[in-house]
PDB file of C-alpha atoms and ligand atoms in Angstrom:
ATOM      1  CA  MET U 121      21.437  -2.803  -6.980  1.00 38.00           C
ATOM      2  CA  SER U 122      24.360  -0.639  -7.821  1.00 39.00           C
ATOM      3  CA  GLU U 123      26.053   1.845  -5.592  1.00 38.00           C
ATOM      4  CA  GLN U 124      24.977   4.544  -8.057  1.00 38.00           C
ATOM      5  CA  SER U 125      21.394   3.640  -7.639  1.00 39.00           C
ATOM      6  CA  HIS U 126      21.829   3.704  -3.872  1.00 39.00           C
ATOM      7  CA  ASP U 127      23.258   7.333  -4.135  1.00 39.00           C
ATOM      8  CA  PHE U 128      20.425   8.385  -6.402  1.00 42.00           C
ATOM      9  CA  ALA U 129      17.847   7.356  -3.917  1.00 41.00           C
ATOM     10  CA  GLY U 130      19.518   9.326  -1.249  1.00 43.00           C
ATOM     11  CA  ARG U 131      19.790   6.468   1.093  1.00 45.00           C
ATOM     12  CA  PRO U 132      19.547   2.599   0.893  1.00 46.00           C
ATOM     13  CA  ASP U 133      16.081   1.358   1.416  1.00 54.00           C
ATOM     14  CA  ALA U 134      14.621  -1.981   2.117  1.00 56.00           C
ATOM     15  CA  PHE U 135      12.113  -1.799  -0.835  1.00 60.00           C
ATOM     16  CA  GLU U 136      14.538  -0.262  -3.488  1.00 50.00           C
ATOM     17  CA  ARG U 137      13.877  -2.957  -6.236  1.00 48.00           C
ATOM     18  CA  LEU U 138      10.298  -2.936  -6.111  1.00 48.00           C
ATOM     19  CA  TRP U 139       7.988  -0.690  -8.022  1.00 47.00           C
ATOM     20  CA  THR U 140       7.238   0.176 -11.569  1.00 47.00           C
ATOM     21  CA  PRO U 141       6.066  -3.164 -13.235  1.00 48.00           C
ATOM     22  CA  HIS U 142       2.957  -3.108 -10.941  1.00 47.00           C
ATOM     23  CA  ARG U 143       1.939   0.165 -12.227  1.00 47.00           C
ATOM     24  CA  MET U 144       2.341  -0.911 -15.789  1.00 45.00           C
ATOM     25  CA  VAL U 145      -0.183  -3.816 -15.079  1.00 44.00           C
ATOM     26  CA  TYR U 146      -2.454  -1.077 -13.617  1.00 43.00           C
ATOM     27  CA  ILE U 147      -2.246   1.127 -16.648  1.00 42.00           C
ATOM     28  CA  GLY U 148      -3.365  -1.793 -18.597  1.00 45.00           C
ATOM     29  CA  GLY U 149      -6.565  -1.830 -16.650  1.00 47.00           C
ATOM     30  CA  GLU U 150      -6.287  -5.447 -15.217  1.00 50.00           C
ATOM     31  CA  ASN U 151      -8.218  -6.275 -12.109  1.00 60.00           C
ATOM     32  CA  LYS U 152     -10.432  -3.090 -12.234  1.00 69.00           C
ATOM     33  CA  PRO U 153     -13.826  -3.934 -11.019  1.00 79.00           C
ATOM     34  CA  ASP U 154     -16.596  -4.097 -13.547  1.00 78.00           C
ATOM     35  CA  ASP U 155     -19.113  -2.257 -11.465  1.00 85.00           C
ATOM     36  CA  ASP U 156     -19.599  -0.789  -7.908  1.00 88.00           C
ATOM     37  CA  SER U 157     -21.056  -3.868  -6.342  1.00 90.00           C
ATOM     38  CA  VAL U 158     -19.712  -5.883  -3.285  1.00 92.00           C
ATOM     39  CA  ALA U 159     -19.446  -8.928  -5.490  1.00 89.00           C
ATOM     40  CA  SER U 160     -16.982  -7.343  -7.792  1.00 87.00           C
ATOM     41  CA  CYS U 161     -15.073  -5.344  -5.116  1.00 92.00           C
ATOM     42  CA  PRO U 162     -11.616  -6.443  -4.271  1.00 91.00           C
ATOM     43  CA  PHE U 163     -11.411  -4.672  -1.117  1.00 94.00           C
ATOM     44  CA  CYS U 164     -14.411  -6.876   0.044  1.00 95.00           C
ATOM     45  CA  SER U 165     -12.862 -10.066  -1.192  1.00 93.00           C
ATOM     46  CA  ILE U 166      -9.176  -9.557   0.046  1.00 94.00           C
ATOM     47  CA  PRO U 167     -10.024 -10.114   3.810  1.00 96.00           C
ATOM     48  CA  GLY U 168     -11.375 -13.653   2.827  1.00 95.00           C
ATOM     49  CA  ARG U 169      -7.702 -14.595   1.850  1.00 94.00           C
ATOM     50  CA  THR U 170      -4.829 -15.520   3.994  1.00 94.00           C
ATOM     51  CA  ASP U 171      -2.715 -12.743   5.016  1.00 95.00           C
ATOM     52  CA  GLU U 172       0.126 -13.857   2.752  1.00 91.00           C
ATOM     53  CA  ASP U 173      -1.929 -14.575  -0.232  1.00 89.00           C
ATOM     54  CA  GLY U 174      -3.896 -11.293   0.117  1.00 92.00           C
ATOM     55  CA  LEU U 175      -0.911  -9.336   1.096  1.00 93.00           C
ATOM     56  CA  ILE U 176      -2.653  -8.213   4.426  1.00 96.00           C
ATOM     57  CA  VAL U 177      -0.271  -6.513   6.817  1.00 97.00           C
ATOM     58  CA  ALA U 178      -2.720  -6.177   9.617  1.00 98.00           C
ATOM     59  CA  ARG U 179      -6.467  -6.897  10.532  1.00 98.00           C
ATOM     60  CA  GLY U 180      -8.323  -4.795  13.119  1.00 98.00           C
ATOM     61  CA  GLU U 181     -11.950  -5.154  14.308  1.00 98.00           C
ATOM     62  CA  THR U 182     -13.546  -2.779  11.794  1.00 98.00           C
ATOM     63  CA  GLY U 183     -10.756  -2.549   9.085  1.00 98.00           C
ATOM     64  CA  TYR U 184      -7.496  -3.824   7.687  1.00 98.00           C
ATOM     65  CA  VAL U 185      -4.219  -2.813   6.018  1.00 98.00           C
ATOM     66  CA  VAL U 186      -3.118  -4.238   2.845  1.00 96.00           C
ATOM     67  CA  LEU U 187      -0.169  -3.601   0.297  1.00 93.00           C
ATOM     68  CA  ASN U 188      -1.469  -1.937  -2.722  1.00 89.00           C
ATOM     69  CA  LEU U 189      -0.969  -4.242  -5.720  1.00 83.00           C
ATOM     70  CA  TYR U 190      -0.227  -1.271  -7.960  1.00 77.00           C
ATOM     71  CA  PRO U 191       2.119   0.861  -5.799  1.00 78.00           C
ATOM     72  CA  TYR U 192       3.129   4.312  -6.600  1.00 76.00           C
ATOM     73  CA  ASN U 193       6.054   3.499  -4.410  1.00 80.00           C
ATOM     74  CA  PRO U 194       7.288   0.328  -2.902  1.00 83.00           C
ATOM     75  CA  GLY U 195       5.682  -0.100   0.515  1.00 90.00           C
ATOM     76  CA  HIS U 196       2.335   1.634  -0.563  1.00 89.00           C
ATOM     77  CA  LEU U 197      -0.271   0.737   1.917  1.00 94.00           C
ATOM     78  CA  LEU U 198      -3.947   0.997   1.851  1.00 96.00           C
ATOM     79  CA  VAL U 199      -6.306   1.340   4.980  1.00 97.00           C
ATOM     80  CA  CYS U 200      -9.752  -0.119   4.326  1.00 97.00           C
ATOM     81  CA  PRO U 201     -12.866  -0.503   6.317  1.00 98.00           C
ATOM     82  CA  TYR U 202     -14.335  -4.108   6.058  1.00 98.00           C
ATOM     83  CA  ARG U 203     -17.610  -2.426   5.201  1.00 98.00           C
ATOM     84  CA  HIS U 204     -18.332  -1.503   1.569  1.00 97.00           C
ATOM     85  CA  VAL U 205     -18.903   2.166   1.928  1.00 96.00           C
ATOM     86  CA  SER U 206     -17.589   4.827  -0.407  1.00 94.00           C
ATOM     87  CA  SER U 207     -17.355   7.885   1.726  1.00 94.00           C
ATOM     88  CA  TYR U 208     -15.362   8.891   4.962  1.00 95.00           C
ATOM     89  CA  THR U 209     -18.566  10.218   6.243  1.00 96.00           C
ATOM     90  CA  ASP U 210     -20.478   6.693   5.794  1.00 96.00           C
ATOM     91  CA  LEU U 211     -17.885   5.276   8.570  1.00 98.00           C
ATOM     92  CA  SER U 212     -19.306   4.817  11.975  1.00 98.00           C
ATOM     93  CA  LYS U 213     -17.405   6.530  14.839  1.00 98.00           C
ATOM     94  CA  ASP U 214     -15.780   3.170  15.762  1.00 98.00           C
ATOM     95  CA  GLU U 215     -14.809   2.508  12.245  1.00 98.00           C
ATOM     96  CA  ARG U 216     -13.499   6.070  11.758  1.00 98.00           C
ATOM     97  CA  ASP U 217     -11.396   5.824  15.065  1.00 98.00           C
ATOM     98  CA  GLU U 218      -9.857   2.509  13.914  1.00 98.00           C
ATOM     99  CA  PHE U 219      -9.202   3.833  10.396  1.00 98.00           C
ATOM    100  CA  GLY U 220      -7.056   6.643  12.120  1.00 98.00           C
ATOM    101  CA  GLU U 221      -5.363   4.253  14.400  1.00 98.00           C
ATOM    102  CA  LEU U 222      -4.524   1.867  11.459  1.00 98.00           C
ATOM    103  CA  THR U 223      -3.149   4.910   9.528  1.00 98.00           C
ATOM    104  CA  ALA U 224      -0.978   5.955  12.283  1.00 98.00           C
ATOM    105  CA  HIS U 225       0.245   2.403  12.817  1.00 98.00           C
ATOM    106  CA  SER U 226       0.868   2.133   9.009  1.00 98.00           C
ATOM    107  CA  ILE U 227       3.060   5.200   9.141  1.00 97.00           C
ATOM    108  CA  ARG U 228       5.086   3.878  12.179  1.00 97.00           C
ATOM    109  CA  ALA U 229       5.603   0.537  10.328  1.00 97.00           C
ATOM    110  CA  LEU U 230       6.808   2.159   7.276  1.00 95.00           C
ATOM    111  CA  GLN U 231       9.203   4.483   9.190  1.00 95.00           C
ATOM    112  CA  LEU U 232      10.520   1.388  11.014  1.00 94.00           C
ATOM    113  CA  ALA U 233      10.904  -0.844   7.788  1.00 93.00           C
ATOM    114  CA  SER U 234      12.129   1.681   5.398  1.00 88.00           C
ATOM    115  CA  ARG U 235      13.102   5.004   6.742  1.00 90.00           C
ATOM    116  CA  PRO U 236      11.191   7.159   4.045  1.00 90.00           C
ATOM    117  CA  ALA U 237      12.084  10.766   3.877  1.00 91.00           C
ATOM    118  CA  GLY U 238       8.368  11.587   3.910  1.00 91.00           C
ATOM    119  CA  LEU U 239       4.888  10.144   3.310  1.00 91.00           C
ATOM    120  CA  ASN U 240       1.701  10.983   1.621  1.00 91.00           C
ATOM    121  CA  THR U 241      -1.640   9.929   3.151  1.00 92.00           C
ATOM    122  CA  GLY U 242      -5.009  10.599   1.965  1.00 91.00           C
ATOM    123  CA  THR U 243      -8.279   9.200   0.338  1.00 91.00           C
ATOM    124  CA  ASN U 244      -9.525   9.862  -3.078  1.00 87.00           C
ATOM    125  CA  GLN U 245     -13.290   9.900  -2.893  1.00 85.00           C
ATOM    126  CA  GLY U 246     -15.066   9.426  -6.242  1.00 86.00           C
ATOM    127  CA  ALA U 247     -13.574   8.565  -9.602  1.00 82.00           C
ATOM    128  CA  VAL U 248     -13.257  12.194 -10.492  1.00 83.00           C
ATOM    129  CA  ALA U 249     -10.906  12.608  -7.580  1.00 82.00           C
ATOM    130  CA  GLY U 250      -8.613   9.868  -8.815  1.00 79.00           C
ATOM    131  CA  ALA U 251     -10.054   6.821  -6.985  1.00 81.00           C
ATOM    132  CA  GLY U 252      -9.381   3.730  -8.839  1.00 80.00           C
ATOM    133  CA  ILE U 253     -12.021   1.743  -6.936  1.00 87.00           C
ATOM    134  CA  ALA U 254     -14.314   4.558  -5.786  1.00 89.00           C
ATOM    135  CA  ALA U 255     -17.035   2.194  -4.374  1.00 93.00           C
ATOM    136  CA  HIS U 256     -14.965   1.189  -1.281  1.00 94.00           C
ATOM    137  CA  LEU U 257     -13.174   3.763   0.742  1.00 95.00           C
ATOM    138  CA  HIS U 258      -9.559   3.419   1.105  1.00 95.00           C
ATOM    139  CA  GLN U 259      -6.781   5.549   2.570  1.00 94.00           C
ATOM    140  CA  HIS U 260      -3.319   5.535   0.790  1.00 92.00           C
ATOM    141  CA  VAL U 261      -0.188   5.589   2.993  1.00 94.00           C
ATOM    142  CA  ILE U 262       2.674   6.150   0.535  1.00 89.00           C
ATOM    143  CA  PRO U 263       6.344   6.415   1.645  1.00 89.00           C
ATOM    144  CA  ARG U 264       8.354   8.966  -0.208  1.00 87.00           C
ATOM    145  CA  TRP U 265      12.135   9.324  -1.016  1.00 81.00           C
ATOM    146  CA  MET U 266      14.128  12.085  -2.565  1.00 78.00           C
ATOM    147  CA  GLY U 267      14.142  11.469  -6.330  1.00 71.00           C
ATOM    148  CA  ASP U 268      11.658   8.483  -6.237  1.00 69.00           C
ATOM    149  CA  SER U 269       9.674   9.867  -9.124  1.00 58.00           C
ATOM    150  CA  ASN U 270      12.736   9.432 -11.205  1.00 45.00           C
ATOM    151  CA  PHE U 271      13.644   6.062 -10.182  1.00 45.00           C
ATOM    152  CA  PHE U 272      13.773   4.380 -13.697  1.00 41.00           C
ATOM    153  CA  PRO U 273      17.271   2.998 -13.299  1.00 40.00           C
ATOM    154  CA  ILE U 274      15.749   0.371 -10.932  1.00 44.00           C
ATOM    155  CA  ILE U 275      13.437  -1.073 -13.371  1.00 43.00           C
ATOM    156  CA  ALA U 276      16.195  -3.322 -15.127  1.00 39.00           C
ATOM    157  CA  GLU U 277      16.764  -5.034 -11.749  1.00 43.00           C
ATOM    158  CA  THR U 278      13.242  -5.613 -10.658  1.00 44.00           C
ATOM    159  CA  LYS U 279      12.282  -9.142  -9.745  1.00 41.00           C
ATOM    160  CA  ALA U 280       9.328 -11.218 -10.561  1.00 40.00           C
ATOM    161  CA  LEU U 281       6.142  -9.313  -9.210  1.00 48.00           C
ATOM    162  CA  PRO U 282       4.865 -11.970  -6.855  1.00 52.00           C
ATOM    163  CA  GLN U 283       8.144 -12.492  -5.155  1.00 55.00           C
ATOM    164  CA  VAL U 284       8.831  -8.884  -4.851  1.00 76.00           C
ATOM    165  CA  LEU U 285       5.329  -8.044  -3.260  1.00 83.00           C
ATOM    166  CA  GLY U 286       5.788 -11.029  -0.957  1.00 85.00           C
ATOM    167  CA  GLU U 287       9.143  -9.823   0.374  1.00 87.00           C
ATOM    168  CA  THR U 288       7.659  -6.356   1.058  1.00 89.00           C
ATOM    169  CA  TRP U 289       4.714  -7.898   2.678  1.00 92.00           C
ATOM    170  CA  LYS U 290       7.131  -9.848   5.059  1.00 92.00           C
ATOM    171  CA  LEU U 291       9.046  -6.758   5.731  1.00 92.00           C
ATOM    172  CA  LEU U 292       6.031  -4.757   6.769  1.00 94.00           C
ATOM    173  CA  SER U 293       4.166  -7.309   8.611  1.00 96.00           C
ATOM    174  CA  ASP U 294       7.379  -7.761  10.835  1.00 95.00           C
ATOM    175  CA  ALA U 295       7.660  -4.187  11.201  1.00 96.00           C
ATOM    176  CA  TRP U 296       3.815  -3.999  12.150  1.00 97.00           C
ATOM    177  CA  GLU U 297       4.459  -6.432  14.964  1.00 96.00           C
ATOM    178  CA  ARG U 298       7.381  -4.317  16.250  1.00 96.00           C
ATOM    179  CA  THR U 299       5.336  -0.985  16.347  1.00 94.00           C
ATOM    180  CA  CYS U 300       2.087  -0.010  17.666  1.00 83.00           C
TER     181      CYS U 300
HETATM  182 ZN1   ZN Y  13     -16.016  -3.240  -1.151  1.00 83.38          ZN
END
């Protein structure tokens, strides 16, 4: 990581090496579900993995938090209910309450781990609204930094994908334990 890149980012950040190659995989269409069924839904299968293998940062009673495999920015988290529902209005009150709590905890963990200048949160409901996996509701929590959309100088210094995501997972899992 060069000093110049640090300056460009505004401030050094713990995830700085990490992002664009995953998006290139996404653009290629890999791992997109074939249909809207539970059987082909990644958000239904992820909780069956170990935390490290599934990149799960936290598990609640009704939902969980996972690193996005195709982040817009490093540290991009997804809050998902365990239940395969497509709409926010399909959640029970308990599920919706925890969905909110997990979102707030995600924000605090990201703030502790990487001090983003800002954050985007939100759900894209339906393919027309931009949902990559429309059948299973998920809330994006995306850390933002000044100039992050122009972060191309970093590409050349990016490590191999599995190691990079594993390091981000460790940082955020640790930050999760230290926040509430
Ligand atoms: Zn699902």
